[in-house]
Coordinates of C-alpha atoms in Angstrom, one line a residue:
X140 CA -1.6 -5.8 66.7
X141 CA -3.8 -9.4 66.9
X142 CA -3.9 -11.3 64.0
X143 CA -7.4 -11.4 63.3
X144 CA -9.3 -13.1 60.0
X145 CA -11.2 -10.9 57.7
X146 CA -13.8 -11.6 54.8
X147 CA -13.9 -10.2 52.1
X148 CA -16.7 -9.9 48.5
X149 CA -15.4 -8.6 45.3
X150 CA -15.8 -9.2 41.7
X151 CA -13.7 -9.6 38.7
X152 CA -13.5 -10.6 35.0
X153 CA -12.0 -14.2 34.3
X154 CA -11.3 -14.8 30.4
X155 CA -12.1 -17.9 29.4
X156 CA -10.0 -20.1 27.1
X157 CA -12.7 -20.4 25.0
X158 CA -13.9 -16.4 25.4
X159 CA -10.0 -15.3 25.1
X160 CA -10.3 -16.9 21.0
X161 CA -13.7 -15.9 20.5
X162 CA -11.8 -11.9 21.3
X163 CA -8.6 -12.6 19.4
X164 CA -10.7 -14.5 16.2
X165 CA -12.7 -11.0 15.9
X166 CA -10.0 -9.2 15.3
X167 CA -8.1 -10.5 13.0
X168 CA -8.6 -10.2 9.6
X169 CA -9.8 -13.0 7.0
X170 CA -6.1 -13.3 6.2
X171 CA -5.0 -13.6 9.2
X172 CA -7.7 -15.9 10.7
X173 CA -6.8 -18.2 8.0
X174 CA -3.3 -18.1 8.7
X175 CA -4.4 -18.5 12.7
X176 CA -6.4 -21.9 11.1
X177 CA -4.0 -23.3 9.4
X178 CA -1.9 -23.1 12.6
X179 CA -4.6 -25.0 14.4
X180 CA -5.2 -27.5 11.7
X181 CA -2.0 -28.6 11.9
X182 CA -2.1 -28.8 15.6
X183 CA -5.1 -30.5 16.3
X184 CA -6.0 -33.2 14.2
X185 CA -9.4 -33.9 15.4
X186 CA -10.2 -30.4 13.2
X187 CA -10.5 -30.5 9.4
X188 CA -11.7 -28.2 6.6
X189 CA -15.3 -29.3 4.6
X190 CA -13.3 -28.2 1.7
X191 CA -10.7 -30.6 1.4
X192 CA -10.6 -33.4 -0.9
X193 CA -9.4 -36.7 1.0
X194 CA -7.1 -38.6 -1.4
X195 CA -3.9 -40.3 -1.0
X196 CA -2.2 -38.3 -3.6
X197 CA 0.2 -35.5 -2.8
X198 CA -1.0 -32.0 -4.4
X199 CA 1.2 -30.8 -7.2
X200 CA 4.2 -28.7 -6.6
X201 CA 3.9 -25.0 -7.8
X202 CA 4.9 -24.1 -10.8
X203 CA 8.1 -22.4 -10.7
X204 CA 9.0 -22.9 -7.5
X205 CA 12.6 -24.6 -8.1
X206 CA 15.1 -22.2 -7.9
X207 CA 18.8 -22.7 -10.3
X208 CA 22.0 -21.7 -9.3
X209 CA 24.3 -20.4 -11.2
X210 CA 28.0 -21.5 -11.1
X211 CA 30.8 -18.6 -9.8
X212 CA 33.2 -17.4 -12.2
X213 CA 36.7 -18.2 -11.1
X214 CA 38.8 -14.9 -10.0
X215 CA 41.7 -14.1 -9.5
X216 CA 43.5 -11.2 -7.4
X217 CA 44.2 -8.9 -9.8
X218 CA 40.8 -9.9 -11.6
X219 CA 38.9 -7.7 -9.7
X220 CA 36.6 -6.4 -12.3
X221 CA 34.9 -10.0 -13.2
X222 CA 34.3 -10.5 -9.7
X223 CA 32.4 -7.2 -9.6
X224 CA 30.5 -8.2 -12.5
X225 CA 29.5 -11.7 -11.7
X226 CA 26.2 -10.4 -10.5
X227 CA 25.2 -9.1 -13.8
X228 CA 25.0 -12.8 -15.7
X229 CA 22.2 -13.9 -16.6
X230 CA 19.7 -16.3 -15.4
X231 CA 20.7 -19.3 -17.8
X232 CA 21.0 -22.9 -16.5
X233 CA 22.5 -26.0 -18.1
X234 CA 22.2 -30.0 -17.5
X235 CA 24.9 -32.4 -17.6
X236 CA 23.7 -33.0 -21.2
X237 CA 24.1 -29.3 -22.3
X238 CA 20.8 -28.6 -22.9
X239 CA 20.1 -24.9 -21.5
X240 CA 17.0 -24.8 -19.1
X241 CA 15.2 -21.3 -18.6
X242 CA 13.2 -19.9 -16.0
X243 CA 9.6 -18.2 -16.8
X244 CA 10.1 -15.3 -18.4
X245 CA 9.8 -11.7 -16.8
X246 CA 8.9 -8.2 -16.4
X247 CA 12.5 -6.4 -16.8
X248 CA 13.2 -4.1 -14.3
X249 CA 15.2 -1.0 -14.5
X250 CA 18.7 -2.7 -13.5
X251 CA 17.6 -5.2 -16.1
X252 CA 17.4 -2.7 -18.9
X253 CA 20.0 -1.0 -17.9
X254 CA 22.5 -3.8 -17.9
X255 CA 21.1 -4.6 -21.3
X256 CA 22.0 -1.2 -22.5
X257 CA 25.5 -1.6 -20.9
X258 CA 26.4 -5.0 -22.5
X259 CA 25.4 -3.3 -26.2
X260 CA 28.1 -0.3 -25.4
X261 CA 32.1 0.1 -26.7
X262 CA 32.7 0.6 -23.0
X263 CA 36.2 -1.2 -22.0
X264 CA 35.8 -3.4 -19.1
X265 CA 37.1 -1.4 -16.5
X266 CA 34.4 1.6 -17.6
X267 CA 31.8 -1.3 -17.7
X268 CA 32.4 -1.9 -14.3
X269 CA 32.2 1.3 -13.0
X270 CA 28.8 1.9 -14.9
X271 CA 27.7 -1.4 -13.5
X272 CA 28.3 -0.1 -9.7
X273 CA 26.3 3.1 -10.4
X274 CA 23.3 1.1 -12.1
X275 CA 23.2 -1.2 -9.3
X276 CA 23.2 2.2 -6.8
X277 CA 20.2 3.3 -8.3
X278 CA 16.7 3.3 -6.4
X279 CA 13.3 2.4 -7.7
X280 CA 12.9 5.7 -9.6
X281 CA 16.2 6.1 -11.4
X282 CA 18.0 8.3 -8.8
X283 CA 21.5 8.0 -7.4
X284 CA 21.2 8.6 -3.8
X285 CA 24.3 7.3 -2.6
X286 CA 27.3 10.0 -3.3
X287 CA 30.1 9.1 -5.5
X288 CA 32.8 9.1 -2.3
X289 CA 30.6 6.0 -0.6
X290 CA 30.2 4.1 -3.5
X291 CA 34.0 4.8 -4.3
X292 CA 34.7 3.3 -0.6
X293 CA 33.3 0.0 -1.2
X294 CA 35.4 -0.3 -4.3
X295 CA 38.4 -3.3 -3.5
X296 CA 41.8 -2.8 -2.5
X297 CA 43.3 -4.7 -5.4
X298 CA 42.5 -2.5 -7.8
X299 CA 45.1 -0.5 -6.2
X300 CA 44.2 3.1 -7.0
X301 CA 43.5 6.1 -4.7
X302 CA 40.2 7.2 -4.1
X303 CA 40.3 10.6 -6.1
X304 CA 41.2 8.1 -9.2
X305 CA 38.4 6.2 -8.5
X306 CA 36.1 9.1 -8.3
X307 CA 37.0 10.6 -11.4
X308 CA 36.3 7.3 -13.1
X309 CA 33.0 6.9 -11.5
X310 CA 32.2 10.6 -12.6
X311 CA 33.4 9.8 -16.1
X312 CA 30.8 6.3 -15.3
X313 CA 27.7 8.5 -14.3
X314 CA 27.9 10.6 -17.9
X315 CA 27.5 7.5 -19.8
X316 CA 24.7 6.0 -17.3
X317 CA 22.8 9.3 -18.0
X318 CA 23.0 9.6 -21.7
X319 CA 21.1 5.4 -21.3
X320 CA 17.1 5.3 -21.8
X321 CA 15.4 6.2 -19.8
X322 CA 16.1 9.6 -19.9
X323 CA 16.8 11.3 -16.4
X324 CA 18.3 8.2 -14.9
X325 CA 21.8 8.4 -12.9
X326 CA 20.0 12.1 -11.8
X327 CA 20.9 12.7 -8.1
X328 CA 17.9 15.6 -7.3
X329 CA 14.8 16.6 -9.5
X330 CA 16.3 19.2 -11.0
X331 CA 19.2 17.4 -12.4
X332 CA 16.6 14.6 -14.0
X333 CA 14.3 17.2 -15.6
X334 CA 17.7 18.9 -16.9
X335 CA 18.8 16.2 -18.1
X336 CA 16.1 15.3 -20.4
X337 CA 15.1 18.5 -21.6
X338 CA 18.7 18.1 -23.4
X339 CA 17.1 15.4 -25.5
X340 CA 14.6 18.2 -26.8
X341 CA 15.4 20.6 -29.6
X342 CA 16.9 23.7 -28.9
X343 CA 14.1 26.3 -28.6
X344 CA 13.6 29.5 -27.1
X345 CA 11.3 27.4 -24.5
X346 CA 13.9 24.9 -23.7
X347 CA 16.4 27.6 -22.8
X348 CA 14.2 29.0 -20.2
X349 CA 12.8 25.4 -18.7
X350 CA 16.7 24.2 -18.6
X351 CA 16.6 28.0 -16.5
X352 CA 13.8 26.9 -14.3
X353 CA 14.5 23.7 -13.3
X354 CA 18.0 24.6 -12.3
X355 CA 17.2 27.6 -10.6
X356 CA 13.6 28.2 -10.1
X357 CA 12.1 24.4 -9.4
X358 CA 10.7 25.6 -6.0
X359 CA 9.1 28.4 -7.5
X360 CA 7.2 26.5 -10.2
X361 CA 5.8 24.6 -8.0
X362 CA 4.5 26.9 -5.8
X363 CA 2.9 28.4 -8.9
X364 CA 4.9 31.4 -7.9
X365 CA 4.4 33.2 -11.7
X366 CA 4.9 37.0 -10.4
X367 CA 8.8 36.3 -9.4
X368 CA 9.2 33.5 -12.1
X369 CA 8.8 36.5 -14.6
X370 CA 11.0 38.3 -12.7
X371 CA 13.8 36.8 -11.9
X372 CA 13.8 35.0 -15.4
X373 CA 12.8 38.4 -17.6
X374 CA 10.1 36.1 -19.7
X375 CA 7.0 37.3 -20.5
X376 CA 3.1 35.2 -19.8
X377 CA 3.1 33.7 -23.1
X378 CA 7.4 32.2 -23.2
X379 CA 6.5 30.9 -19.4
X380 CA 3.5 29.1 -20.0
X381 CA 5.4 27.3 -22.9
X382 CA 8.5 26.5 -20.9
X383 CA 5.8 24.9 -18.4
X384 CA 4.1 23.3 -20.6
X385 CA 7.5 21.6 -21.5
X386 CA 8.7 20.9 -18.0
X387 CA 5.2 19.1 -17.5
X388 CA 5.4 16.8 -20.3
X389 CA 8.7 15.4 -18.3
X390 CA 9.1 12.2 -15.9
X391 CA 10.4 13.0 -12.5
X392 CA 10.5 9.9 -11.6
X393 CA 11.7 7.7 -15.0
X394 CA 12.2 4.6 -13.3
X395 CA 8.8 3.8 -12.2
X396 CA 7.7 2.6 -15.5
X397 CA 10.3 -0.8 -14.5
X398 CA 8.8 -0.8 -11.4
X399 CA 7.2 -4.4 -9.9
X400 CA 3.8 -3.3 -8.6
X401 CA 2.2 -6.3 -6.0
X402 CA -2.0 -6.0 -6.3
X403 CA -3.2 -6.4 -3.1
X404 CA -6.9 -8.1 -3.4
X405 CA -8.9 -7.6 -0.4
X406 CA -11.5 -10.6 0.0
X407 CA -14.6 -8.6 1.8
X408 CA -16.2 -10.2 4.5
X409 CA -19.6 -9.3 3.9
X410 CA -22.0 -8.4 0.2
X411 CA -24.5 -5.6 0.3
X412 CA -26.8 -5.7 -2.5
X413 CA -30.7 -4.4 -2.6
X414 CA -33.3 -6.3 -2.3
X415 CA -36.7 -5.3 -3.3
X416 CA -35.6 -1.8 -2.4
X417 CA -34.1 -2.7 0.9
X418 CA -30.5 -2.8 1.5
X419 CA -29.1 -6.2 2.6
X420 CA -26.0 -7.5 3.9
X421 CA -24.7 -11.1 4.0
X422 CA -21.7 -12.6 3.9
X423 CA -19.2 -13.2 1.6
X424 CA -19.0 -17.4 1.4
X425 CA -15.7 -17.5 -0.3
X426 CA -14.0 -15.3 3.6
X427 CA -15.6 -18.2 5.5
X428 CA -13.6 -20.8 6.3
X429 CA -15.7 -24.1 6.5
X430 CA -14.6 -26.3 9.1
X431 CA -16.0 -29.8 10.8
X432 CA -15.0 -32.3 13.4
X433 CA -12.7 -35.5 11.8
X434 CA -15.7 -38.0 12.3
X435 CA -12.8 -41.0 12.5
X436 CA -11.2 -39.1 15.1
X437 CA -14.0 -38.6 16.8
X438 CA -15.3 -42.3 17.1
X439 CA -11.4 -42.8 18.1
X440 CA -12.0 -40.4 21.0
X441 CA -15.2 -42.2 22.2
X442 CA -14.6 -45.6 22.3
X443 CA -11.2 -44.9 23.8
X444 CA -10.8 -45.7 27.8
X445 CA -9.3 -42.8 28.8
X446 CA -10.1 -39.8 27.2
X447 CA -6.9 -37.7 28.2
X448 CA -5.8 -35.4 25.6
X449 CA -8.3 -36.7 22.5
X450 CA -10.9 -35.1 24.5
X451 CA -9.1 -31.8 25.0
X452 CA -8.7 -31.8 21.3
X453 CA -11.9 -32.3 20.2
X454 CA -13.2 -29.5 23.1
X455 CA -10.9 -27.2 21.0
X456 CA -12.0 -28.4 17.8
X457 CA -15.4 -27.4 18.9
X458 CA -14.7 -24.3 20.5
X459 CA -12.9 -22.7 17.4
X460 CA -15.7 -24.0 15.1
X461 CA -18.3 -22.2 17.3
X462 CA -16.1 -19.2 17.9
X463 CA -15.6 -18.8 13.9
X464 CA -19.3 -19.2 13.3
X465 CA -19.8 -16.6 16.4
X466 CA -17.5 -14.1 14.6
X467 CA -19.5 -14.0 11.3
X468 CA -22.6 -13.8 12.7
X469 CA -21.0 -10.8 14.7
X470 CA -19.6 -9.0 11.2
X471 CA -23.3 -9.4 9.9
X472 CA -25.0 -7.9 12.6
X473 CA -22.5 -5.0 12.8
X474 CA -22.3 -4.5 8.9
X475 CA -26.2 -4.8 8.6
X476 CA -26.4 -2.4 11.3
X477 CA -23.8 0.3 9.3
X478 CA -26.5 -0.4 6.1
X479 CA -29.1 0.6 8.1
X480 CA -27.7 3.8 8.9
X481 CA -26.0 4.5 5.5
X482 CA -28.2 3.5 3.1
X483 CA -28.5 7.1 1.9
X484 CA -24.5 6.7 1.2
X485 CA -25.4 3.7 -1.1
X486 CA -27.9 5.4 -2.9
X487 CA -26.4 8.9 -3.8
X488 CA -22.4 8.8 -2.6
X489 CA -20.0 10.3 -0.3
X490 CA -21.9 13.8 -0.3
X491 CA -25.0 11.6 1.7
X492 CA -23.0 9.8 4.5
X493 CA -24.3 10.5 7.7
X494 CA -22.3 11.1 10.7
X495 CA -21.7 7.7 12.5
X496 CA -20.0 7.0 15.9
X497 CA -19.1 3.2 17.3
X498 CA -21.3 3.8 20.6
X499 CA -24.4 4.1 18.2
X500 CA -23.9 0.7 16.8
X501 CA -22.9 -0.8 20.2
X502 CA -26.1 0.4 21.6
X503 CA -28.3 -0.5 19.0
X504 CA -26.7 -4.2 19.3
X505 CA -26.3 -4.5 22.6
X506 CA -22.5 -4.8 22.6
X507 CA -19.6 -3.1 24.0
X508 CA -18.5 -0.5 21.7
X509 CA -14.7 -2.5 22.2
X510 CA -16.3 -5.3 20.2
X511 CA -17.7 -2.5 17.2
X512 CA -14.3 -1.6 17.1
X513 CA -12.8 -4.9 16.5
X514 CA -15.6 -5.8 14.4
X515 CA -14.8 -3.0 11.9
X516 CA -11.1 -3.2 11.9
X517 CA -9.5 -4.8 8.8
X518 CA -12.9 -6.0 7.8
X519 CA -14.6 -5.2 4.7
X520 CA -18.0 -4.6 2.9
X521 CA -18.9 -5.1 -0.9
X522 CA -21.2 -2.1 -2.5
X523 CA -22.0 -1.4 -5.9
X524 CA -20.6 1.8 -4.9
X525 CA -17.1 -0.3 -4.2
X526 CA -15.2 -2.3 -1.3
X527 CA -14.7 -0.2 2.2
X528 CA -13.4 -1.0 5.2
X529 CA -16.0 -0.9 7.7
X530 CA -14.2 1.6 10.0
X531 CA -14.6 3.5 6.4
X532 CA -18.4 4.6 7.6
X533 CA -17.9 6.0 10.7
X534 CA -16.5 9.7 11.0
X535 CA -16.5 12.6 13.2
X536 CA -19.6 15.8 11.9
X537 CA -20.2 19.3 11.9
X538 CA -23.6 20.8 12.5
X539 CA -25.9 22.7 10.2
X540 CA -27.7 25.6 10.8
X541 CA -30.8 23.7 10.7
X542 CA -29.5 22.0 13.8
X543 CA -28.8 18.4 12.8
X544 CA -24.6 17.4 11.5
X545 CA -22.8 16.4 8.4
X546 CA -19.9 13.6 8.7
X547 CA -16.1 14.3 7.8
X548 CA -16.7 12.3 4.7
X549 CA -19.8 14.2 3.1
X550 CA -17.7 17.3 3.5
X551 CA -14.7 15.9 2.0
X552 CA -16.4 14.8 -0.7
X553 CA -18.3 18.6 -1.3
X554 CA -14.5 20.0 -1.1
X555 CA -13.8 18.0 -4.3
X556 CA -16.8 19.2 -5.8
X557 CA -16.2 22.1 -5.5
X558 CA -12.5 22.2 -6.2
X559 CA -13.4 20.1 -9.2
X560 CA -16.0 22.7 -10.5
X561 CA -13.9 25.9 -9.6
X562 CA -12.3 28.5 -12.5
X563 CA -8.4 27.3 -13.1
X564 CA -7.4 31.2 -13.4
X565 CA -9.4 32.1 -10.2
X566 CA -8.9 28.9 -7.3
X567 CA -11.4 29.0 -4.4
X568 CA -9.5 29.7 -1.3
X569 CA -10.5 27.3 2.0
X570 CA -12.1 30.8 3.3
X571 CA -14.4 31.2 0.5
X572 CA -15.2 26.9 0.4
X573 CA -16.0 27.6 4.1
X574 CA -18.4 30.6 3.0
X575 CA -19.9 28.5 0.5
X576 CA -20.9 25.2 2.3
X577 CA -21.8 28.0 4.7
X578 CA -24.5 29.2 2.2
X579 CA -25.9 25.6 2.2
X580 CA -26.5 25.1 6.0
X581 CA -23.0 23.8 7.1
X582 CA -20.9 25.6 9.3
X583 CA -16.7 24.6 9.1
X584 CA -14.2 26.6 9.8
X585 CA -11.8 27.9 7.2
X586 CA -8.9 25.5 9.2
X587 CA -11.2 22.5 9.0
X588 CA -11.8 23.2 5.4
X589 CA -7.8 23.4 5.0
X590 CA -7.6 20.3 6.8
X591 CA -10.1 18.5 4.8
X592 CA -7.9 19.8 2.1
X593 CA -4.7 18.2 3.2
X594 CA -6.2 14.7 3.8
X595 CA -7.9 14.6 0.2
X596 CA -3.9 15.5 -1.2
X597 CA -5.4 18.7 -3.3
X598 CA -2.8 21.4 -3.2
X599 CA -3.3 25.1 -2.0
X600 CA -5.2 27.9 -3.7
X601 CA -1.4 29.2 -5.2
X602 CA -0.4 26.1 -6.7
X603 CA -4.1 25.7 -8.0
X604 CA -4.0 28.5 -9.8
X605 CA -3.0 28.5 -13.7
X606 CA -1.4 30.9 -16.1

């Protein structure tokens, strides 16, 4: 075969430096591209923020953020119980003048209380220890996972004792963690928690039968199973609905109260509010970074001889200040776009959201529909109806009978509606929701309806139903 030369024509896609950013800035979110900021701030110093104050002075250091160590207790071998305990001491620091220094103070959490609890007891130190282990076992809502044998396995071999000694100390342990406040904690299954505190109610013909329940019938109750709950336990409609009335008034989970919620604050991107009856969107000032060019840098970079890397720096500089600015305007276009579309959603709710796809938007902008879905991931919008997610106003539709479609969302929010609305004694069934939206023009299947159902976390028909 002769070697022979051949031309060739094609065409491909080269990303840009400058057009790779401009992709990654649009979709991250505005915590993230501030994150992604400070990163190049700190890189490039021909880049500053408007924002920041020039001053010689460092800024403050944080309140609280020293941390104090407290000094180990010595131990010895056969000591074994004051090393176990070390970990319960509190938070107490002193300097070399004796003077006690104290960190700010906190929310107690469960272990906290507990331990409290614990230190106020006749307990001797061996049984404190014990208790100790089994608090510190404990999850988030009060339960004891972990089995008695693992727990018992970690225990050290100084304390020389056999397993089956330890385990009938940490038994003896777990009755006096769950007679501590609050009540149900140390329970190892729902039932056992519930049990445990219907023993701190009077005895009552009510409490017999809820003790009854929950330690045999849980499953049933909450299936709203009445027809075998009578059954099985012999009571009659008016002794059941007191013993549920009593098993409702109980924490299943009685740790919770202790427990260390973290707020997460979403800063939206973009602010609709009306404007002589028009619905506008602009954005948010306090999500926009404000960034310039170091002027002394600058003059640096020109009246230097060879430009080498201080140009390549402030090429940078310039591109990510463009490509920030580019990804605003981007968010505004797209958001005012979604108004546009949705302002019936602003105006009266969930029940008026029109079915949107990302493909409508991209056409109406001129953009790949790639770029809507960036656009609308992880950002949000402010309405006086509250703060979504733009991905939050697109959804998938049913038609009517009158030929057009309602979105996902406008028949979720008619499911709760209804549900809302519906007779406690008599539940509407998904068939007979479907039958009704069918009455009003929209056809959806009875599973769509149970689907629907699902998502919006609102139980069955038979665990609906009341008494």
């Amino acid at each position: 075969m002769k070697p022979s030369l051949q031309f060739r024509l094609s065409q491909h896609l080269t990303l840009t430096p400058q057009l790779q950013q401009s992709i990654r800035l649009l979709q991250l979110s505005t915590v993230e591209l501030n994150q992604e900021i400070d990163r190049l701030l700190m890189e490039n110093p021909a880049l500053e923020r408007e924002d920041v104050e020039e001053s010689g002075e460092a800024p403050p250091a944080a309140s609280g953020s020293s941390s104090t160590a407290t000094e180990a207790a010595p131990t010895t071998d056969s000591d074994w119980a004051s090393e176990l305990s070390s970990n319960w001491r509190t938070g107490e620091s002193g300097d070399e003048e004796g003077e006690k220094t104290f960190t700010q103070p906190h929310t107690p959490t469960l272990r906290d209380h507990l331990h409290t609890q614990l230190s106020l007891t006749k307990l001797n130190p061996r049984d404190r220890v014990f208790v100790g282990l089994l608090i510190d076992a404990l999850d988030e809502d009060g339960y004891l996972t972990q089995p008695l044998e693992e727990i018992a396995a970690l225990l050290p071999v100084e304390a020389e004792a056999d397993p089956e000694s330890f385990m009938g100390e940490l038994s003896i342990a777990l009755q006096h963690l769950q007679h501590f406040e609050p009540a149900g904690v140390g329970a190892r299954s729902p039932s056992e928690c519930l049990a445990l505190q219907l023993r701190n109610h009077d005895d009552c013909a009510e409490r017999k039968l809820a003790l009854e329940i929950v330690a045999t019938h849980l499953e049933l109750l909450a299936a709203r199973d009445y027809t075998r709950l009578k059954a099985l336990t012999g009571a009659d409609d008016e002794a059941l609905r007191s013993a549920q009335r009593l098993i409702l008034g109980l924490n299943p989970r009685p740790g919770a109260a202790f427990a260390r919620i973290e707020a997460r604050y979403v800063i939206p991107d973009v602010v609709v509010r009306k404007v002589r009856n028009v619905w506008r969107a602009s954005l948010n000032p306090e999500a926009m970074p404000r960034l310039r060019i170091n002027r002394l840098y600058a003059e640096i970079a020109a009246g230097a001889r060879s430009a080498g890397s201080l140009s390549t720096q402030l090429q940078e500089a310039r591109w990510l200040i463009k490509n920030v600015q580019q990804r605003f305007d981007t968010i505004l276009r797209v958001s005012q776009a979604i108004v546009d579309r949705q302002r019936h959603f602003l105006e009266h709710g969930e029940v008026a959201m029109r079915p949107l796809v990302l493909r409508e938007i991209a056409e109406t902008l001129s953009l790949h529909e790639s770029t809507i879905s960036r656009v609308t991931t992880q950002k949000y919008m402010a309405t006086p109806r509250g703060t979504f997610e733009l991905k939050y106003f697109f959804g998938s539709h049913v038609a009517t009978e009158a030929g057009g479609a309602a979105s996902s969302t406008a028949i979720r929010a008619l499911i709760k509606q209804l549900v809302a609305a519906e007779d406690a004694k008599a539940p509407l069934s998904d068939a007979r929701i479907s039958q009704i939206l069918g009455e009003q023009g929209i056809v959806v299947a009875r599973r769509t309806i149970a689907k629907y159902r699902e998502a919006l976390q609102i139980p069955a028909v038979n665990q609906r139903k009341a008494l």
